[in-house]
Coordinates of C-alpha atoms and ligand atoms in Angstrom, one line a residue:
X1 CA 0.0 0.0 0.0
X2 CA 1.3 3.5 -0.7
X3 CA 2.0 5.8 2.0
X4 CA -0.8 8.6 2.3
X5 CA 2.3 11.1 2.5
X6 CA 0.0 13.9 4.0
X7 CA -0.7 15.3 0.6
X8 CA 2.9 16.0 0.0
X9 CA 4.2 15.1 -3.6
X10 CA 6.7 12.4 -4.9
X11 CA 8.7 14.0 -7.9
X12 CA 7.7 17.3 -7.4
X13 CA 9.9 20.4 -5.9
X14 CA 9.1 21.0 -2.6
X15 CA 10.6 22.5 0.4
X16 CA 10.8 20.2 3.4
X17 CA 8.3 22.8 5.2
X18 CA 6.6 25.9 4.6
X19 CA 5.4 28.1 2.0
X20 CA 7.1 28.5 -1.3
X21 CA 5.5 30.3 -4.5
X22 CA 7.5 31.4 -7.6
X23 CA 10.6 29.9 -9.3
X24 CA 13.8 32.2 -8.9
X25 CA 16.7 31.9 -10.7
X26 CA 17.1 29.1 -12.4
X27 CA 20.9 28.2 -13.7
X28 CA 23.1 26.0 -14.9
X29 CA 26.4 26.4 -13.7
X30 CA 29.3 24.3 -13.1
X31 CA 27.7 20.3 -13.5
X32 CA 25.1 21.5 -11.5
X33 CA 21.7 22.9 -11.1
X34 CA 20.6 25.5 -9.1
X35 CA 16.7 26.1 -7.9
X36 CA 15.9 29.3 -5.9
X37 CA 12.4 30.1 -4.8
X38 CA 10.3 32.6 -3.0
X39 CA 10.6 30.9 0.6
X40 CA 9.0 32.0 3.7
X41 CA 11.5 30.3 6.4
X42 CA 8.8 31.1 9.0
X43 CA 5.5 29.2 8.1
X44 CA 3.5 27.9 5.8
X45 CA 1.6 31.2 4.3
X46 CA 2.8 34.1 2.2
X47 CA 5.2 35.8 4.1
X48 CA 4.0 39.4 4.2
X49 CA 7.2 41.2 4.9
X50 CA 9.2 37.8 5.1
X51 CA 10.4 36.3 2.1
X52 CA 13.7 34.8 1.3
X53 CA 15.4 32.7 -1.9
X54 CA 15.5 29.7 -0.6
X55 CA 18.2 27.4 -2.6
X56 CA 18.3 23.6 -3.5
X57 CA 21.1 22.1 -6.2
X58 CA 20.7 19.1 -8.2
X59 CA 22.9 17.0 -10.9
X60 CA 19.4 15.7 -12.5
X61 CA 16.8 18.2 -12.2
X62 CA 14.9 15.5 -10.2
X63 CA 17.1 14.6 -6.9
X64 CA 17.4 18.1 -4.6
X65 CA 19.4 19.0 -1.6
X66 CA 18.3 22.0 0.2
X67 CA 21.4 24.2 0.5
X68 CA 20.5 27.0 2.8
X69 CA 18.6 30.3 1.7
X70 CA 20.6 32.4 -0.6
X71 CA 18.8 35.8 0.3
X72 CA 17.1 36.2 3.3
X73 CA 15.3 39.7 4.2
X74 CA 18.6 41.4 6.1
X75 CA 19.4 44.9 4.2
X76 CA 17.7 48.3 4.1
X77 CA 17.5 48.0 0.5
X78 CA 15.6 44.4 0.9
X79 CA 14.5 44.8 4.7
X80 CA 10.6 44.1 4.2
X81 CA 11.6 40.7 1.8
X82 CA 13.5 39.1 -1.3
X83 CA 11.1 38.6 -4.0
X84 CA 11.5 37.0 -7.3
X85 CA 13.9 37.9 -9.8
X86 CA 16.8 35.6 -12.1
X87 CA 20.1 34.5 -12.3
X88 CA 23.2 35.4 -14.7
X89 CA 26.4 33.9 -15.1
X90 CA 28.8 36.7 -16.1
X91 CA 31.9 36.8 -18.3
X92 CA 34.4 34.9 -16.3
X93 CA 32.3 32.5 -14.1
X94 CA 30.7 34.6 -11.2
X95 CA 27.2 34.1 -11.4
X96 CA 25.0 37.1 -10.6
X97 CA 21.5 37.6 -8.9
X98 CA 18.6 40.1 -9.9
X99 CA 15.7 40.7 -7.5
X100 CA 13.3 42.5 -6.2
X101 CA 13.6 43.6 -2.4
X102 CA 10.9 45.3 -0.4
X103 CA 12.8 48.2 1.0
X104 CA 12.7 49.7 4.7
X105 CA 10.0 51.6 3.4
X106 CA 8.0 49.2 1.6
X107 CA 9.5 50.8 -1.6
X108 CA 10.0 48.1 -4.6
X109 CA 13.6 48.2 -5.8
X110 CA 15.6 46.1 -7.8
X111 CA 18.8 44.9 -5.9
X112 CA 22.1 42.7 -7.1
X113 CA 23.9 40.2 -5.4
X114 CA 27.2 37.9 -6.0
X115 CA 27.8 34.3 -5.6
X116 CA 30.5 35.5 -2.8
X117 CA 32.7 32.0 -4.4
X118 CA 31.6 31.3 -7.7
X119 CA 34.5 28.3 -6.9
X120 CA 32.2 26.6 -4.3
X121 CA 30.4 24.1 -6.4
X122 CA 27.1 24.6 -4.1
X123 CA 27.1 28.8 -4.2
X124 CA 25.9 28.9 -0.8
X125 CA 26.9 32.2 0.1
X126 CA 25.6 35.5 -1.5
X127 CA 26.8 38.8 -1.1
X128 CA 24.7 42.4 -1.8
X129 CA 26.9 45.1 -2.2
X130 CA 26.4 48.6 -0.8
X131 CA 25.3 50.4 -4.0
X132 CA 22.0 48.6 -4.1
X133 CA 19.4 49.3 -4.5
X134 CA 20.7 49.6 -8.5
X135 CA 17.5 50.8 -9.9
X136 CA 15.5 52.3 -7.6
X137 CA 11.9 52.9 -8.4
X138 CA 11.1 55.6 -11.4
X139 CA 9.2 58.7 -10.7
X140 CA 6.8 57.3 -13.2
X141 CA 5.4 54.6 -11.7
X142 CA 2.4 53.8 -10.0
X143 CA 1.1 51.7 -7.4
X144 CA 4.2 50.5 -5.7
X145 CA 4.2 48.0 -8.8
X146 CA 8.3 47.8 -10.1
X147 CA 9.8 44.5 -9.7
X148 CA 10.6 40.6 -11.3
X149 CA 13.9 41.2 -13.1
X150 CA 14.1 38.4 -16.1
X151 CA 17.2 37.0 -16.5
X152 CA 20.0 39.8 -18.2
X153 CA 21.1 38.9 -21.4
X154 CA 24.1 40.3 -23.1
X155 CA 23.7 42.7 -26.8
X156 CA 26.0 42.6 -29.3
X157 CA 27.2 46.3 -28.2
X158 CA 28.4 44.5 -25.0
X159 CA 25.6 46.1 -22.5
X160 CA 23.7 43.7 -20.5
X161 CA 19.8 44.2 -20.6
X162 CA 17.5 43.0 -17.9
X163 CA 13.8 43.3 -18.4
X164 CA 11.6 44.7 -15.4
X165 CA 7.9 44.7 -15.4
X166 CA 6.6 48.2 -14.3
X167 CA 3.4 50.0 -13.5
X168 CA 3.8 53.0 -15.6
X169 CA 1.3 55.5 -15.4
X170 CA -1.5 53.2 -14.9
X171 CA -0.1 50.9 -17.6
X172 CA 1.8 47.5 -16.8
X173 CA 4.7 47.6 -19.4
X174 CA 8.0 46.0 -19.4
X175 CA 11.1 48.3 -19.0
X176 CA 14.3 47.4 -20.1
X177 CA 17.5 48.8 -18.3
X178 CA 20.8 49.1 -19.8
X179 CA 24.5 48.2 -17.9
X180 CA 28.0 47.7 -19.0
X181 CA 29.0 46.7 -15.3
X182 CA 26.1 45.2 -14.1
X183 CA 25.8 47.6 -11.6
X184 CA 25.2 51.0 -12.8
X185 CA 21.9 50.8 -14.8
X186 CA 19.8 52.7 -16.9
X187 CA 16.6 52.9 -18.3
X188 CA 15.9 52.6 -21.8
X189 CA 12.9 55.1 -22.8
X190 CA 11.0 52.9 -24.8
X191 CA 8.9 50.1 -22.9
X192 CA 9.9 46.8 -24.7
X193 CA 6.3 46.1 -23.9
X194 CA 3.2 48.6 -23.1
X195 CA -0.4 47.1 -22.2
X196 CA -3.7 48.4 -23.2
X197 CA -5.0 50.8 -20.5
X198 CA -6.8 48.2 -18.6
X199 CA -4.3 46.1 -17.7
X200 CA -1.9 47.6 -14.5
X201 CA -0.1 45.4 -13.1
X202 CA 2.1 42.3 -14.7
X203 CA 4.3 40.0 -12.9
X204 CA 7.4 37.9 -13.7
X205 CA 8.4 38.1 -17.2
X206 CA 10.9 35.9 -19.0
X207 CA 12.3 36.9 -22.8
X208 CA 14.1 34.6 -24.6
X209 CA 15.4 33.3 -28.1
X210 CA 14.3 30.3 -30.1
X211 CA 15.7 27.9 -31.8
X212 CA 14.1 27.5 -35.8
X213 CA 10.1 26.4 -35.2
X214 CA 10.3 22.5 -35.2
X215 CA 13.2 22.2 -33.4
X216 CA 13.8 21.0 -30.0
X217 CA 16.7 22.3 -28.8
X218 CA 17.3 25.7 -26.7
X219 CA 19.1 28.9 -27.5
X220 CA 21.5 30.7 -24.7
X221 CA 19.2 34.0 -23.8
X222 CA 21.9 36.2 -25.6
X223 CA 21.9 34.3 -28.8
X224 CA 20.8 36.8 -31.1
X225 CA 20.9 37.1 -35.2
X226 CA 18.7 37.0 -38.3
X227 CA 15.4 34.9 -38.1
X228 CA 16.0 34.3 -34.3
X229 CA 12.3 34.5 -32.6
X230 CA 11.6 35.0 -29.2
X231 CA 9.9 34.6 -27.1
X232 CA 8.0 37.3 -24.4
X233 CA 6.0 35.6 -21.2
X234 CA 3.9 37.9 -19.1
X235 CA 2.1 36.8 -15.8
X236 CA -1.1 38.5 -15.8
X237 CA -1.7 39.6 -12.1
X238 CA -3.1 37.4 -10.0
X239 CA -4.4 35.6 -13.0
X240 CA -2.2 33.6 -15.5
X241 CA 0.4 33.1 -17.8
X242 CA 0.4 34.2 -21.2
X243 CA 2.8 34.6 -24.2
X244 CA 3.3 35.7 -27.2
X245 CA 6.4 34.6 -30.5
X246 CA 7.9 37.7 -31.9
X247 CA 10.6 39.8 -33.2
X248 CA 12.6 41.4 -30.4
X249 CA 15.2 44.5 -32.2
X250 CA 18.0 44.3 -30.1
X251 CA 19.3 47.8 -31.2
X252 CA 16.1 49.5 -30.0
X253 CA 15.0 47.0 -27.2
X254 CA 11.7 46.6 -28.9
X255 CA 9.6 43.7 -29.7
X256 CA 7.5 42.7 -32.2
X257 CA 4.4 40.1 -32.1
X258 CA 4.0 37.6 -34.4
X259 CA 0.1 37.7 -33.9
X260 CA -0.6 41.5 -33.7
X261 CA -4.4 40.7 -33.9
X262 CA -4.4 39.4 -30.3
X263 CA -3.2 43.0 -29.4
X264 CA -1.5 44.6 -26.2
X265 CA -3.6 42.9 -23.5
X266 CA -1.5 39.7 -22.5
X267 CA -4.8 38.2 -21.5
X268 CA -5.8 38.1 -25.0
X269 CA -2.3 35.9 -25.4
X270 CA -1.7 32.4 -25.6
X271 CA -2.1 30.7 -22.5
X272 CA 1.1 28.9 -21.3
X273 CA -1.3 25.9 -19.5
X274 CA -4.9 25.8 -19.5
X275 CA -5.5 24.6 -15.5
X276 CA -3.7 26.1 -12.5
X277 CA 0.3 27.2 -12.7
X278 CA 1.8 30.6 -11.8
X279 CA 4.0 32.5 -13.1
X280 CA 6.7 30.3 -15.0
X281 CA 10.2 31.0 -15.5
X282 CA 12.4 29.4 -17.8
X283 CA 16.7 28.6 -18.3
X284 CA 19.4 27.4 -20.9
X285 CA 20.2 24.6 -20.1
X286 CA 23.7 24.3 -21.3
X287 CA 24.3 20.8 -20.3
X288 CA 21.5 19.1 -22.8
X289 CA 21.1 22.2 -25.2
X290 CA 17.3 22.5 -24.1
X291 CA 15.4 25.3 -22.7
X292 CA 13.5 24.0 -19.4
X293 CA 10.7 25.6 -17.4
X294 CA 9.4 25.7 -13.9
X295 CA 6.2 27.2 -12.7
X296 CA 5.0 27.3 -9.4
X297 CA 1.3 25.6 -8.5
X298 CA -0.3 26.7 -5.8
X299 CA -2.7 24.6 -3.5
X300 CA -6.3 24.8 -3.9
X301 CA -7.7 24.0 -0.8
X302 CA -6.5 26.8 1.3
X303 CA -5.1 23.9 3.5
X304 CA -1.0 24.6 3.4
X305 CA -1.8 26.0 7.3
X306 CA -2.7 22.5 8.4
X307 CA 0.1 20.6 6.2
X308 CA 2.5 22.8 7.6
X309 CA 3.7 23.7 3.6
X310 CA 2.0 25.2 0.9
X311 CA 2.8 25.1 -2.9
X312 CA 4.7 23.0 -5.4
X313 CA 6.7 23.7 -8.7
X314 CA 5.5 21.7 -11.7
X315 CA 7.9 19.3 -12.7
X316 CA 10.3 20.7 -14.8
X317 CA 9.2 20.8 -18.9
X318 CA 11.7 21.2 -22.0
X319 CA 10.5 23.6 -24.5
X320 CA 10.5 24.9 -27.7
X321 CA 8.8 25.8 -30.5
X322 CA 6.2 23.9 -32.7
X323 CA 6.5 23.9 -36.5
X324 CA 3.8 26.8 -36.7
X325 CA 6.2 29.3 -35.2
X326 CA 3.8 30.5 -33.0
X327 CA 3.0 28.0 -30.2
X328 CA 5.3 26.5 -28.0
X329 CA 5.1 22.4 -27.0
X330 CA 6.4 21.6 -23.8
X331 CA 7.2 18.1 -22.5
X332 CA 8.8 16.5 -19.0
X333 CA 12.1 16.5 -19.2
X334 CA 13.7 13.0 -20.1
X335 CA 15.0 12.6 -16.7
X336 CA 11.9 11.5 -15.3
X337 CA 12.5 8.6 -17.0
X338 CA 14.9 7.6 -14.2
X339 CA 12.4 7.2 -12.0
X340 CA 10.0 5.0 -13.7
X341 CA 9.7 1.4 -12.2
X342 CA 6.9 -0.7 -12.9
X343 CA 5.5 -0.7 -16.1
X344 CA 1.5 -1.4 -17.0
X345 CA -0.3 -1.0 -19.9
X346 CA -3.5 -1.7 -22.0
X347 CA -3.1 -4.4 -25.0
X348 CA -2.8 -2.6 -28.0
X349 CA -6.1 -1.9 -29.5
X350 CA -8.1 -1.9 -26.7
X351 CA -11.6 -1.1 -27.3
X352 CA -13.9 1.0 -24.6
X353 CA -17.0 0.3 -25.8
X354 CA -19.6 3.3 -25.5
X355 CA -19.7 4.5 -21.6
X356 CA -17.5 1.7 -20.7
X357 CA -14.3 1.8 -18.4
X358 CA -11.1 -0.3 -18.8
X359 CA -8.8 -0.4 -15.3
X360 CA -5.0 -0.2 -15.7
X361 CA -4.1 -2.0 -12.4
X362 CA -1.0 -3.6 -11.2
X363 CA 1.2 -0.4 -10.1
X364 CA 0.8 2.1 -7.1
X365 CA -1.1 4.9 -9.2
X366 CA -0.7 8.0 -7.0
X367 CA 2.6 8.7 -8.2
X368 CA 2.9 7.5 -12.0
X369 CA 3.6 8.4 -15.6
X370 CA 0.6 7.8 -18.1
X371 CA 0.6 7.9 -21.7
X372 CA -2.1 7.3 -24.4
X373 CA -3.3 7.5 -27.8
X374 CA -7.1 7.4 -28.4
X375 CA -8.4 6.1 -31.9
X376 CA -11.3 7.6 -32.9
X377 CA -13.0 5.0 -35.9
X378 CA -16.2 7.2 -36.3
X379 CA -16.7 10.9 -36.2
X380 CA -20.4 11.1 -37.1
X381 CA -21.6 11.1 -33.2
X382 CA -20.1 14.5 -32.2
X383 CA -22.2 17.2 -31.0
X384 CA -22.6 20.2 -33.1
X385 CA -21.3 22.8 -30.8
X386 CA -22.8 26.0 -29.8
X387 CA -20.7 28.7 -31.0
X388 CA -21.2 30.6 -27.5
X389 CA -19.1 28.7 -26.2
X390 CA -15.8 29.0 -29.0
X391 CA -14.2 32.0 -26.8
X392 CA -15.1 30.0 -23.2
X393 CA -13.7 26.4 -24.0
X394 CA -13.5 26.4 -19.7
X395 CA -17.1 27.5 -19.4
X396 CA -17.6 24.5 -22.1
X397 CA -15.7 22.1 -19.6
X398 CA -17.6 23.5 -16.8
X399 CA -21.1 22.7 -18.2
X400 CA -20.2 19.1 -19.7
X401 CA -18.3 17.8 -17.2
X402 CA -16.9 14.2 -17.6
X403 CA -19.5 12.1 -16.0
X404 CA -22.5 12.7 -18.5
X405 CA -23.2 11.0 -22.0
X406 CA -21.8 12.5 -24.8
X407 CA -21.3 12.2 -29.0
X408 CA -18.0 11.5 -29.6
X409 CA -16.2 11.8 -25.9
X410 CA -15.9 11.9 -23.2
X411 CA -13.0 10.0 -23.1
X412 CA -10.0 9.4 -21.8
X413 CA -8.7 8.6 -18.0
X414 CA -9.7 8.8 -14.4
X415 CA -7.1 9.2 -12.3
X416 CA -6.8 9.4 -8.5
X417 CA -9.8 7.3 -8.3
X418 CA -10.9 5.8 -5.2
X419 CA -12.4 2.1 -5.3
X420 CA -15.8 3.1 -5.1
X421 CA -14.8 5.8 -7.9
X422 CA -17.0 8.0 -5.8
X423 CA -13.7 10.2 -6.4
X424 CA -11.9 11.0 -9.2
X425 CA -10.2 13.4 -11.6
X426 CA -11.7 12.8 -15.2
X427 CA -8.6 14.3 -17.4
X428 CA -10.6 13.9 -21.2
X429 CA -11.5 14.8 -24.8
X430 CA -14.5 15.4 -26.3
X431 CA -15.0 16.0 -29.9
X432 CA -17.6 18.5 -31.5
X433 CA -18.7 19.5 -35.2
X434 CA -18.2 23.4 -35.8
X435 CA -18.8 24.8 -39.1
X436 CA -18.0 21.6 -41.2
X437 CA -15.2 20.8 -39.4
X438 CA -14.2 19.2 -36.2
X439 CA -13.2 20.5 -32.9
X440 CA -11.6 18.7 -29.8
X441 CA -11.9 20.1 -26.1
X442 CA -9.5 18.7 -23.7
X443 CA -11.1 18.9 -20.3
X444 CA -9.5 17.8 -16.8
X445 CA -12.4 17.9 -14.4
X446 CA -12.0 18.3 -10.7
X447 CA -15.9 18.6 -9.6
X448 CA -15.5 14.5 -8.2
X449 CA -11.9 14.6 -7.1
X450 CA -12.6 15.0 -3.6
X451 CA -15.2 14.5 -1.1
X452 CA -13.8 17.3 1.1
X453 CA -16.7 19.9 1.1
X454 CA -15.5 23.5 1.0
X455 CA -12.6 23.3 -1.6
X456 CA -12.1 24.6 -5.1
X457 CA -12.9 21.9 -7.3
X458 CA -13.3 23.7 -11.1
X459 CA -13.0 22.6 -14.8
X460 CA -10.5 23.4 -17.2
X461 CA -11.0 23.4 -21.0
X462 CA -9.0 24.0 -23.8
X463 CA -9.4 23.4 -27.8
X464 CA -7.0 21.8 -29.1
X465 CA -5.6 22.7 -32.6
X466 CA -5.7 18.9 -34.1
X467 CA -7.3 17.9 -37.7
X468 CA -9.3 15.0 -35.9
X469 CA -10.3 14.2 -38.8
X470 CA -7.1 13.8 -40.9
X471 CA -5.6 12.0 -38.0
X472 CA -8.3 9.8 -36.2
X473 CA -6.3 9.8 -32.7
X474 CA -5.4 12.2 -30.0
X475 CA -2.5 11.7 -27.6
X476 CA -2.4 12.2 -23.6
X477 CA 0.2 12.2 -21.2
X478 CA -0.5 12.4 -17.7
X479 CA 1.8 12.6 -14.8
X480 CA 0.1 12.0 -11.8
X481 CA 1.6 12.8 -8.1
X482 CA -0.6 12.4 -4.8
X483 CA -1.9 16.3 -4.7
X484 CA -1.3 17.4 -8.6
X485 CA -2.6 16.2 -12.2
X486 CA -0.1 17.5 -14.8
X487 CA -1.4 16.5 -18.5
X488 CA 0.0 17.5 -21.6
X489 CA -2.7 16.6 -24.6
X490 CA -1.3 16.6 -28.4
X491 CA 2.4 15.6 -27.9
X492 CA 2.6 18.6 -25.2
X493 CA 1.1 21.6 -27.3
X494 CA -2.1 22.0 -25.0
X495 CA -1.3 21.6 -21.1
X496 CA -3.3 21.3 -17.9
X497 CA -2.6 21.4 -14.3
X498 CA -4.9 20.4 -11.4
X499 CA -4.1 20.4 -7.5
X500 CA -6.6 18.0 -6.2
X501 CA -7.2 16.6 -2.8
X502 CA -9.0 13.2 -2.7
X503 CA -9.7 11.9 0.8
X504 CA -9.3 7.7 0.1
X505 CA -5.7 8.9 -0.3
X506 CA -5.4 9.2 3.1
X507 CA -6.8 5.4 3.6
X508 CA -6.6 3.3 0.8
X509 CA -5.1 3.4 -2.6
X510 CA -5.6 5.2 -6.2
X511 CA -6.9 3.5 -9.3
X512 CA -6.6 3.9 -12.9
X513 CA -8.7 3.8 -15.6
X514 CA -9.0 4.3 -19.1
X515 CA -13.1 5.6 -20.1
X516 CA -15.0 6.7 -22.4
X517 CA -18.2 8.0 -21.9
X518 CA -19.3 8.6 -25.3
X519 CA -22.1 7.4 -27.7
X520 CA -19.4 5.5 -30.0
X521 CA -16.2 2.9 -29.5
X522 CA -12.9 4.4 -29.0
X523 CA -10.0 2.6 -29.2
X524 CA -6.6 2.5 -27.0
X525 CA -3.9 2.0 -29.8
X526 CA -1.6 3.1 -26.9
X527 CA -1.2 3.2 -23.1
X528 CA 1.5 2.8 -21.1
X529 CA 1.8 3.6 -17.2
X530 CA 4.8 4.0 -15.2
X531 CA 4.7 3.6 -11.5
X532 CA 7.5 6.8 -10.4
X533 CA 9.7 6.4 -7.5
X534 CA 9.7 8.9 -4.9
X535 CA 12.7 11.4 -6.0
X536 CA 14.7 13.1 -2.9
X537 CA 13.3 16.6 -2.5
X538 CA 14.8 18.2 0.3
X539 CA 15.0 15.7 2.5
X540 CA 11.2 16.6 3.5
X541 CA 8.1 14.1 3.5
X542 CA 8.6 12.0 6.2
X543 CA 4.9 12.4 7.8
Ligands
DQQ1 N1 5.4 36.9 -6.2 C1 6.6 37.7 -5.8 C2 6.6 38.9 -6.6 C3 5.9 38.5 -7.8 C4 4.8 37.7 -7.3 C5 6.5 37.9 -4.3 C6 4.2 36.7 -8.3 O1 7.9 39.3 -6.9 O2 5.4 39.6 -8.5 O3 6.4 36.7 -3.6 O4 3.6 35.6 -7.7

């Protein structure tokens, strides 16, 4: 029987205790990797007035040791907290830190610090030097909103660049300052990026180059040149995170979006993952030529108090550009391969007959690996959609949920169920006619998760970009870990993530099943499911 782990994940970055939210500083550096995040050292809520880095290092991206904090909340310049920012390896080895500090005022400022012995393989120690704060907050802006350095990147003039989002005026833009030492900086006039008027506060960007649409590998973020895209992320406050391909002019610090017809309102952007995941950052990673990402996912039950820690990061996904140019697929990074133990599957060509369920049994499903390809034989079942619903695909997900009959789908898996499958989380497709042509929602319904009363159990939804038609299958991969439902539909180019809470977890153990819930067969021409081993995070877990 698995251990009920107090809700805590198995592969996941966590903490040993307390609250953690965003990803800091991701780096490379040395053989190894480096993890900071926004750490309150003093409980398990957002520390108001509190925050530190803490700091974990890796060789895998999957096995962490804690490390100590790097910046704890000690300077006038940083005395009210450390909040996020990115790291930079300079010219010559030292490795450099861009944050955010709170200052004795409650002023946002934007602070460096130095890896005080770039030699000691685990960077414990960091050191801010006296001329911080080394952009201190603009006359311009508004609402005590100036902060979330991205990582710098070098120009081909030899000035570093280092974007900051900013309240200006009302307006949440992205500045970009200027430096030749890394220490004096200076504002560049023009905002890389400028809102629409309704939009005032943005939170942790990330800019950065791309390799030629199609390919998977990752560009250093000062590789620059002819026919290089990039990149620009923006978290919308409070909300989600959105991006947008483009042109960036590295002579004018400007950018230009390859889809101007979504406008300035990063809302309006492409959504980075279609469930619950806050505000991403992403690193070279020089070691496998790959650019990797970490978001932080929150909990959704309001009950980090109890647990004694709060928040998770998603488990770190490679990414890069799809053939379009314009969307970006992300996928786990290989190395979770190294954890996979047991292998289960489905015999090739399975058929779930219409609102049938097949179990995948045999390995502890709480913390697994699951992929699938559905088969679709016969379209002619799917619903004809109602076009109110083209611009909502959540509110879509919201009203279908995964439990009633449909056309063509639901189908797909139930995960986290309990025996009774009183609980479970449906993650699913369901395929509609639109104006002579098809169109697939991907769903991952949370309404039965948990029998816990009082906790946030919504529907996600996203459409999905395949020719269903033309291709007759749809693929799902689904990484399941006690508390969160990660699932990447269409080889990674739509992704969802759930924090869920069932209560047999705490008594009994999860199944697995493959469903489908429509009026027609389906067919499993592929599933495969990988029972994980529990990685070492932190040394925490040990309820
Ligand atoms: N979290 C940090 C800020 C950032 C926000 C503070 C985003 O720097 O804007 O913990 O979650």
């Amino acid at each position: 029987l698995e251990h009920p782990r107090n809700g805590r994940t198995a592969y996941h970055f966590q903490p040993a205790k307390f609250w953690q939210n965003d990803p800091n500083g991701p780096l490379y550096h040395n053989g190894m990797y480096h993890f900071f995040y926004q750490y309150n050292p003093h409980g398990a809520t957002w520390g108001d007035g509190t925050l530190s880095w803490g700091h974990s290092v890796s060789g895998d991206l999957v096995n962490w040791a804690d490390v100590g904090n790097a910046l704890d909340p000690t300077s006038p310049f940083d005395a009210n907290g450390c909040w996020s920012g990115s790291a930079t390896v300079l010219p010559g080895g030292r490795p450099a830190i861009l944050y955010t500090g709170i200052d004795a005022n409650r002023v946002q400022v934007q602070n460096v610090a130095f890896a005080k012995n770039p030699a000691d393989p685990l960077l414990r120690e960091w050191e801010k030097p006296d001329c911080n704060p080394v952009m201190p907050m603009p006359a311009d802006v508004t609402g005590n909103n100036f902060r979330d350095p991205t990582e710098a990147w070098l120009g081909r003039d030899g000035l570093w660049r280092v974007g900051v989002v900013a309240e200006v005026g009302g307006v949440g833009s992205l500045l970009v300052y200027r430096s030749a030492d890394f220490l004096r900086w200076e504002r560049n006039a023009a905002p890389l990026h400028a809102s629409s008027r309704d939009v005032p506060v943005l939170e942790c960007p990330d800019l950065f180059p791309m390799a030629p649409p199609g390919a998977a590998e990752g560009l250093d973020v000062s590789a620059s040149g002819a026919g290089v895209l990039h990149v620009l992320k923006l978290t919308d406050f409070a909300k989600e995170d959105h991006y947008m391909v483009g042109r960036y002019d590295d002579v004018e610090d400007t950018f230009v979006s390859a889809e101007p017809e979504r406008g300035d309102d990063p809302g309006n952007w492409r959504r980075l993952d279609h469930g619950h995941l806050y505000a991403s950052k992403s690193f070279y990673d020089a070691r496998k030529k790959r650019r990797v990402l970490w978001a932080w996912v929150d909990e959704n039950d309001g009950g980090g108090v109890a647990r004694g820690w709060a928040g998770i990061q998603a488990f770190p996904r490679a990414i890069w550009l799809d053939a379009d140019g314009k969307r970006l697929v992300q996928w786990p990074i290989e190395e979770i391969e190294t954890l996979r133990r047991k292998r289960v599957g489905l015999q090739w060509a399975t058929e779930v007959e219409a609102g049938g369920r097949k179990e995948v049994a045999g390995i502890v499903s709480s913390q697994a690996d699951v992929q699938a390809v559905f088969e679709i034989p016969n379209l002619e079942e799917a619903e004809t959609l109602d076009p109110k619903w083209l611009q909502d695909p959540k509110g879509l997900a919201a009203e279908m949920g995964a439990s009633g009959r449909g056309g063509v789908g639901p189908f797909g898996l139930l995960v986290l169920a309990s025996g009774d499958l009183e609980e479970h989380t449906a993650v699913f497709f369901r395929v509609f006619k639109h104006d002579g042509k098809f169109k697939v929602l991907m769903c991952t319904d949370l309404t039965r998760s948990s029998r816990k009363e009082g906790i946030n159990k919504p529907s996600y939804g996203a459409f999905l970009d395949v020719d269903v038609e033309k291709e007759r299958s749809i693929s799902l991969r689904t990484l399941i870990d006690h508390t969160v439902v990660e699932s990447f539909g269409d080889g990674g180019r739509a992704c969802m993530t759930a924090r869920v809470y069932p209560e047999h977890a705490a008594t009994g153990s999860s199944r697995l099943y493959a469903f489908n819930y429509g009026a027609g067969a389906v067919k499993v021409s592929k599933l495969e499911a990988w029972e994980l081993a529990t990685a070492a995070v932190n040394g925490g877990g040990h309820f």
